[in-house]
Tab-separated table of C-alpha atoms in Angstrom:
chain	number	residue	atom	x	y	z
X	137	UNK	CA	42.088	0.236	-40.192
X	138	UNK	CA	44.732	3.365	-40.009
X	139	UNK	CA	45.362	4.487	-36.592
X	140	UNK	CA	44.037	7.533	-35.908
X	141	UNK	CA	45.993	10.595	-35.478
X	142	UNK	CA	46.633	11.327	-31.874
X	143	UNK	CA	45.237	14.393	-30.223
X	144	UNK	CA	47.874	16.906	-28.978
X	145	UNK	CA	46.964	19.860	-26.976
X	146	UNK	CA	47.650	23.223	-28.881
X	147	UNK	CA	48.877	26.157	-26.221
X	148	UNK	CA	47.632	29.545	-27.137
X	149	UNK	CA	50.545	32.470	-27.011
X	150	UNK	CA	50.029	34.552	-24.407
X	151	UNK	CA	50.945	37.923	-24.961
X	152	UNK	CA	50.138	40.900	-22.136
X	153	UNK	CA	50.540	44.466	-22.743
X	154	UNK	CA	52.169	45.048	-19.471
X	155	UNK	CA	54.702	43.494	-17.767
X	156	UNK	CA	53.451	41.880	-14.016
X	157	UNK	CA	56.633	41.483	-11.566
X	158	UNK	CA	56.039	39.551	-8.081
X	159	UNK	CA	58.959	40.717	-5.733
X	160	UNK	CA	58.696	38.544	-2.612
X	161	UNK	CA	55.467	36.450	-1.906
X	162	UNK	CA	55.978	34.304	1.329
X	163	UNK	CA	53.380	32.088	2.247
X	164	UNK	CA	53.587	30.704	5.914
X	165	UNK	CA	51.826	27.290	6.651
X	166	UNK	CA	48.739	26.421	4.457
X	167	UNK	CA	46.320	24.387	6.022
X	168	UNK	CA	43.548	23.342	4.296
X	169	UNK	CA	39.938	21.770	6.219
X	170	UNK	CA	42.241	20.962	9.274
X	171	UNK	CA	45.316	19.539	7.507
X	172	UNK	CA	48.305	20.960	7.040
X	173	UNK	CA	49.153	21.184	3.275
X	174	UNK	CA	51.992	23.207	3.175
X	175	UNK	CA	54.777	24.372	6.141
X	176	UNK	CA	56.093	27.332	4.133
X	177	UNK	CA	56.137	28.397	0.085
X	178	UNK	CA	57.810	31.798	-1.636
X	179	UNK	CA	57.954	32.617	-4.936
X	180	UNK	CA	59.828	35.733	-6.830
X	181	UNK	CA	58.732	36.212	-10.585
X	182	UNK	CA	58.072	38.306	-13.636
X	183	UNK	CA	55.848	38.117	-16.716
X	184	UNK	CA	56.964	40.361	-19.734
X	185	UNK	CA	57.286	40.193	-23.509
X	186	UNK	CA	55.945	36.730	-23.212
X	187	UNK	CA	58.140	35.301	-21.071
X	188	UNK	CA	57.480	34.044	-17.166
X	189	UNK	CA	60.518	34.073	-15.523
X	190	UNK	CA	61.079	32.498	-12.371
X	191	UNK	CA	63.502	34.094	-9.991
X	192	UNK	CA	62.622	31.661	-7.092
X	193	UNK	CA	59.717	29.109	-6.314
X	194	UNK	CA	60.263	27.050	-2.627
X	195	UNK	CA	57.867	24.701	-1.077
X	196	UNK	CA	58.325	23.117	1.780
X	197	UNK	CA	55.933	20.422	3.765
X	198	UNK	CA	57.806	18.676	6.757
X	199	UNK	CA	60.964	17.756	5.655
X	200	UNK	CA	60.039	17.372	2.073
X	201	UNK	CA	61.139	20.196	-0.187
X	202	UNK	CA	60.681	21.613	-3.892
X	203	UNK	CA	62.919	24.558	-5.410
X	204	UNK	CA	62.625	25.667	-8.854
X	205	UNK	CA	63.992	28.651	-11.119
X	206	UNK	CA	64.283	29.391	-15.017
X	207	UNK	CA	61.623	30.640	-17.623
X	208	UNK	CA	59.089	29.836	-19.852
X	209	UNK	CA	58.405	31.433	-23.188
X	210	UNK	CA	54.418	31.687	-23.541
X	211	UNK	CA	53.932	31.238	-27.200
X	212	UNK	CA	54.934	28.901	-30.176
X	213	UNK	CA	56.074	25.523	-28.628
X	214	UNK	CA	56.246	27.271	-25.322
X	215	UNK	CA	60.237	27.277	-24.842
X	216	UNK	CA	61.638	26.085	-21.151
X	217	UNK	CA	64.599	26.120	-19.459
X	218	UNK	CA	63.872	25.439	-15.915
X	219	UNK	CA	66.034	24.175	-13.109
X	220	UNK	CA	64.249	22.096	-10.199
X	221	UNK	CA	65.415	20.747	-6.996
X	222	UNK	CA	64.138	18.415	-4.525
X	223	UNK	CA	65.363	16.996	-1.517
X	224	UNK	CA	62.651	13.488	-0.409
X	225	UNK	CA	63.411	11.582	2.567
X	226	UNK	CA	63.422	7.841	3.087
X	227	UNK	CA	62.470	6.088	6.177
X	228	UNK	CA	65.782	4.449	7.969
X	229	UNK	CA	68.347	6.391	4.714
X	230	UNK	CA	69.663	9.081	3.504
X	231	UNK	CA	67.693	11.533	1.809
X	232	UNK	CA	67.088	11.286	-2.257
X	233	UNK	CA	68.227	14.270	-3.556
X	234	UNK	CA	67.093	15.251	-7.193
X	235	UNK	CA	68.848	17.943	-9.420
X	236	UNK	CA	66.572	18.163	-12.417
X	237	UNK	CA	66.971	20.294	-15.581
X	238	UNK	CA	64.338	20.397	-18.269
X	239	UNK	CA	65.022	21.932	-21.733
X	240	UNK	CA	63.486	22.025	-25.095
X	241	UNK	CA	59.625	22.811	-25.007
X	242	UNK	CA	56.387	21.645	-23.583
X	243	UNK	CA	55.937	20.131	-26.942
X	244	UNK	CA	59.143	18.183	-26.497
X	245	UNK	CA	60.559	18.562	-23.326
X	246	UNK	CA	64.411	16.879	-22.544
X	247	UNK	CA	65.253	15.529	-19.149
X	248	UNK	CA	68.545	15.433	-17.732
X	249	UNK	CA	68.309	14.207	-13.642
X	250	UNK	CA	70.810	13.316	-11.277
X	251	UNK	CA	70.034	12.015	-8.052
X	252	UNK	CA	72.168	11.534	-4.900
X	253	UNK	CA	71.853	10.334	-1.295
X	254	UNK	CA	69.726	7.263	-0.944
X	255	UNK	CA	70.298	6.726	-4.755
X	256	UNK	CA	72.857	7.626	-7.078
X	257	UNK	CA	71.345	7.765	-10.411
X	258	UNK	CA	71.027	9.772	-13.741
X	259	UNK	CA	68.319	9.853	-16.173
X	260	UNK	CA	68.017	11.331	-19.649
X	261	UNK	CA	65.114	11.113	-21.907
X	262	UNK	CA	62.737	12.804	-23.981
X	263	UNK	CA	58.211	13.257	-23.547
X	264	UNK	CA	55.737	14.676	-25.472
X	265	UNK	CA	53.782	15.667	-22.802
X	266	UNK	CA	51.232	17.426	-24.633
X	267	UNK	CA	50.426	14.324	-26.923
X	268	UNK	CA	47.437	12.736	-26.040
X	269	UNK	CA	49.620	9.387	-26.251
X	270	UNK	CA	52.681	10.866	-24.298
X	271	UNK	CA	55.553	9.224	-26.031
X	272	UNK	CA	58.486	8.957	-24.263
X	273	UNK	CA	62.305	7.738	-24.516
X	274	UNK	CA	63.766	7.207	-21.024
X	275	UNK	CA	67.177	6.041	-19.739
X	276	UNK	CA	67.785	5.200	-16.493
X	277	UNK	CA	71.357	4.441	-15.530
X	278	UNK	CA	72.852	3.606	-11.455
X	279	UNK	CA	76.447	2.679	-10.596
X	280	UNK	CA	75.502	1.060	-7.446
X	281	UNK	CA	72.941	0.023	-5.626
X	282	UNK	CA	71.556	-1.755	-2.211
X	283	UNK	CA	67.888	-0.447	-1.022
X	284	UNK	CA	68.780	-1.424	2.529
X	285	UNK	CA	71.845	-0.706	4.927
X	286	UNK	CA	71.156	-3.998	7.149
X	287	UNK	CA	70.816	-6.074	3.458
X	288	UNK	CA	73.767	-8.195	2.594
X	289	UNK	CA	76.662	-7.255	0.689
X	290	UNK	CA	75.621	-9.636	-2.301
X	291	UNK	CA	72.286	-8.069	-3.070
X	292	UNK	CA	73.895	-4.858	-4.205
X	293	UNK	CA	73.117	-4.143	-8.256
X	294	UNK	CA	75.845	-2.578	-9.865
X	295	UNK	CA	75.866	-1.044	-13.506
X	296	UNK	CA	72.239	-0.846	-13.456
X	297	UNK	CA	70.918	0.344	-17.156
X	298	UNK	CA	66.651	0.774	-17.404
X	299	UNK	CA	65.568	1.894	-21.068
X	300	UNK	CA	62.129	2.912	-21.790
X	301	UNK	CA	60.751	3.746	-24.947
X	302	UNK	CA	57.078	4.295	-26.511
X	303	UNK	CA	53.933	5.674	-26.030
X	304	UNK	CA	50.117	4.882	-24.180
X	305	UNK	CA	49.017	3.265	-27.738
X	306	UNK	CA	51.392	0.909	-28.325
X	307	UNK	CA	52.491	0.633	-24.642
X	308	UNK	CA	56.055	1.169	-23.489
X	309	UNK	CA	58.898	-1.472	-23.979
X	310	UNK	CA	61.008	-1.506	-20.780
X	311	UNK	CA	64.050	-3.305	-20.741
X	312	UNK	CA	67.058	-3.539	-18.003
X	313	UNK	CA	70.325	-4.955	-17.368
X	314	UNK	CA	72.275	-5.042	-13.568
X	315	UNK	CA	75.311	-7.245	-12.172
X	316	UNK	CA	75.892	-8.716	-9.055
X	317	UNK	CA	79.337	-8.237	-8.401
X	318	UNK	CA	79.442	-8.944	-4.916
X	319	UNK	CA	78.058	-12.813	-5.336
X	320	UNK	CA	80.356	-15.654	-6.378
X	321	UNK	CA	79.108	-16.549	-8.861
X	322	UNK	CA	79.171	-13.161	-10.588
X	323	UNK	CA	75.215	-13.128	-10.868
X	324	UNK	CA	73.166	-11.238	-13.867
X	325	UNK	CA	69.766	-9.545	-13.946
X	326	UNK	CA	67.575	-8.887	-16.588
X	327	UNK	CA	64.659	-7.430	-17.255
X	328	UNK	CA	61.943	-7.011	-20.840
X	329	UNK	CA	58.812	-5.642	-20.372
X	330	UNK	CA	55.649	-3.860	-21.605
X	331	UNK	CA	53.530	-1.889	-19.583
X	332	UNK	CA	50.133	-0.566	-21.193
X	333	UNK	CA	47.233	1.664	-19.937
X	334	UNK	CA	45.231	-1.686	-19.536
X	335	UNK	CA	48.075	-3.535	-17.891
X	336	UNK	CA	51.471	-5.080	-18.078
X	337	UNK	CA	52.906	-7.921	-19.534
X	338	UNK	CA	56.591	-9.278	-17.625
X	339	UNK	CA	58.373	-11.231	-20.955
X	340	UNK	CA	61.507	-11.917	-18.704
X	341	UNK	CA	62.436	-11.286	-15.138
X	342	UNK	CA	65.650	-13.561	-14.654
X	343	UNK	CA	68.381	-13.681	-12.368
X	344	UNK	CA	71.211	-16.154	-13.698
X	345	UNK	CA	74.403	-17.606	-11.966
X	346	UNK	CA	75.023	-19.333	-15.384
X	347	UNK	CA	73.565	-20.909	-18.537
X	348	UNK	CA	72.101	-23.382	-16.484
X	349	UNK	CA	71.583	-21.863	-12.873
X	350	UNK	CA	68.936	-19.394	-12.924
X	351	UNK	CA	65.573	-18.314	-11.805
X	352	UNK	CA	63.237	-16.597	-14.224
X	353	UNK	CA	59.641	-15.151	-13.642
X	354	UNK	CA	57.471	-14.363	-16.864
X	355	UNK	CA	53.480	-13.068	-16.302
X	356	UNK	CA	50.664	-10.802	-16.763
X	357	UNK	CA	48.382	-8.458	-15.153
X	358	UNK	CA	45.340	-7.006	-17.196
X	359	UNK	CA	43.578	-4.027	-15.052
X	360	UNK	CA	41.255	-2.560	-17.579
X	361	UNK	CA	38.323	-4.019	-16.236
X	362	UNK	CA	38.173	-6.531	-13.494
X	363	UNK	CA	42.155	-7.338	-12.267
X	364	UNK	CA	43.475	-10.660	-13.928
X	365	UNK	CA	46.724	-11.975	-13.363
X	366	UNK	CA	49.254	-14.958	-14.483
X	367	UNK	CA	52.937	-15.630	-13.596
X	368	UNK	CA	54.831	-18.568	-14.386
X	369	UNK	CA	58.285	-19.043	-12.593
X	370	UNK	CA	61.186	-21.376	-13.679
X	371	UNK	CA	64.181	-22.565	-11.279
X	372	UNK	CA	67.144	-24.371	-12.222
X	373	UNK	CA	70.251	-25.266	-9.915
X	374	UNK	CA	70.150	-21.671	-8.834
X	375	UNK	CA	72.425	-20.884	-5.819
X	376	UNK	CA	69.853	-19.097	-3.760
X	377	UNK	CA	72.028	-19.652	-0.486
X	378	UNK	CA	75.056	-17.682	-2.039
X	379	UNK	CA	72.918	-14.819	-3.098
X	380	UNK	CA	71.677	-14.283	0.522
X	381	UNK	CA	74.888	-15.078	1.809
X	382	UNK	CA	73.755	-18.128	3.867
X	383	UNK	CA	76.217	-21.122	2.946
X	384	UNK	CA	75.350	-22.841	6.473
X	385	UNK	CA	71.533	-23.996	5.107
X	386	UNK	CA	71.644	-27.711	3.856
X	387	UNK	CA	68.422	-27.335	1.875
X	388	UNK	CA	68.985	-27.132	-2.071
X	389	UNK	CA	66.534	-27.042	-5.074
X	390	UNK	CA	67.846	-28.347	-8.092
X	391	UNK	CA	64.511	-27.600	-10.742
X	392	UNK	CA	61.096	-26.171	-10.204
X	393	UNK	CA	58.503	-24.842	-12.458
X	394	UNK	CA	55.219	-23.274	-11.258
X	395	UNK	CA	52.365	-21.088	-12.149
X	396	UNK	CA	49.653	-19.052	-10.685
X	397	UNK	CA	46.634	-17.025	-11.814
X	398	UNK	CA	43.996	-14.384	-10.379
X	399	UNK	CA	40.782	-14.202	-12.053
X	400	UNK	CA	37.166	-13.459	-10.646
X	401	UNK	CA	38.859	-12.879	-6.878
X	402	UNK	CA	40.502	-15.798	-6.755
X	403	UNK	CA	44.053	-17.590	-6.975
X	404	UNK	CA	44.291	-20.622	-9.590
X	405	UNK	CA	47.382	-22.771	-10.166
């Protein structure tokens, strides 16, 4: 049988006979059944001829922070050009700060991110955000990378490259590439996957030192109804005491190959 056509979300055009024009609106904290929700929020725009443009919109909530400007064209594909800011911070590192500019329409919107401070990253894609089975083309790229400052030198990933591309139907092929430059061994990681609404499937996790020294992890996870779960991992001559940078431990595992499942609440393998 034909797939059928996906649903996308049609956006009137809004069209007001007069124009509306917010100056200043400051909003001190918001708190919301006891709990604070927001520490401060302003916003400065006008609506006219169709078009909502936004001057400036801040919120703020501890030391988390959102800042956006641009406009929006409220008919036809509904045009955008918006530019967004956000500064996130990380527990024991730097803050992630995001510069984010979104183009095109909210019938096909185009990302273009750059992030510094905790990570250094850019990402470029396209979404559908109004199709009912969002497809989406993302690439993820990062020069270098170590998630911790007290980690060793030879788990930093360098010339990271993350691809996705697909949609909720048909699920979304992710695939990745990073080096190790900082092990002897010059070490590789790879990565092909599928994620789904009803779960994930992990074709190839591996980390090689070689043809024949590696470690690779393959699986599945299947959350539509009641959580089920497989994983199968292969090891072969891989130098796990270089990678940790721990040449002083005698112990050495030349081949392994295991598996483990979850099904009903419980572990099998």
């Amino acid at each position: 049988a034909e797939d059928e056509p996906s649903a996308t979300l049609e956006l009137p055009s809004l069209e007001l006979p007069f124009a509306i024009e917010l100056q200043r609106v400051q909003v001190g904290e918001f708190i919301l059944n006891g709990e604070s929700l927001l520490s401060d929020a302003g916003l400065q725009a006008k609506w006219q001829s169709g078009v909502i443009e936004i001057g400036e919109l801040a919120l703020n909530y501890q030391d988390y922070g959102l800042q956006a400007k641009g406009q929006v064209t409220a008919n036809g594909d509904w045009p955008v050009a918006l530019q967004l800011s956000a500064q996130l911070p990380m527990p024991d590192a730097e803050v992630l700060n995001v510069q984010a500019h979104l183009s095109g329409s909210l019938q096909a919107l185009t990302l273009d991110v750059t992030t510094q401070g905790y990570l250094a990253a850019q990402l470029q894609g396209q979404l559908q955000p109004l199709d009912a089975n969002l497809p989406a083309q993302l690439s993820i790229k990062v020069p270098s990378f170590k998630a911790a400052a007290d980690l060793p030198a030879s788990l930093t990933l360098a010339d990271v490259v993350l691809q996705l591309n697909g949609d909720l139907q048909a699920g979304y092929q992710i695939t990745g590439l990073a080096q190790l430059p900082n092990t002897p061994e010059q070490m590789r990681l790879t990565i092909a996957a599928l994620l789904k609404a009803s779960g994930a499937e992990l074709r190839a996790l591996r980390l090689s030192a070689g043809e024949e020294a590696f470690v690779a992890l393959t699986g599945a996870v299947n959350w539509q109804r009641d959580i089920e779960a497989e994983a199968q991992l292969q090891w072969q001559d891989f130098p796990w005491s270089s990678l940790l940078e721990q040449e002083d431990i005698p112990v050495q595992l030349h081949t392994l190959a295991g598996q483990v499942g979850y099904k009903d609440g419980a572990y099998q393998g």
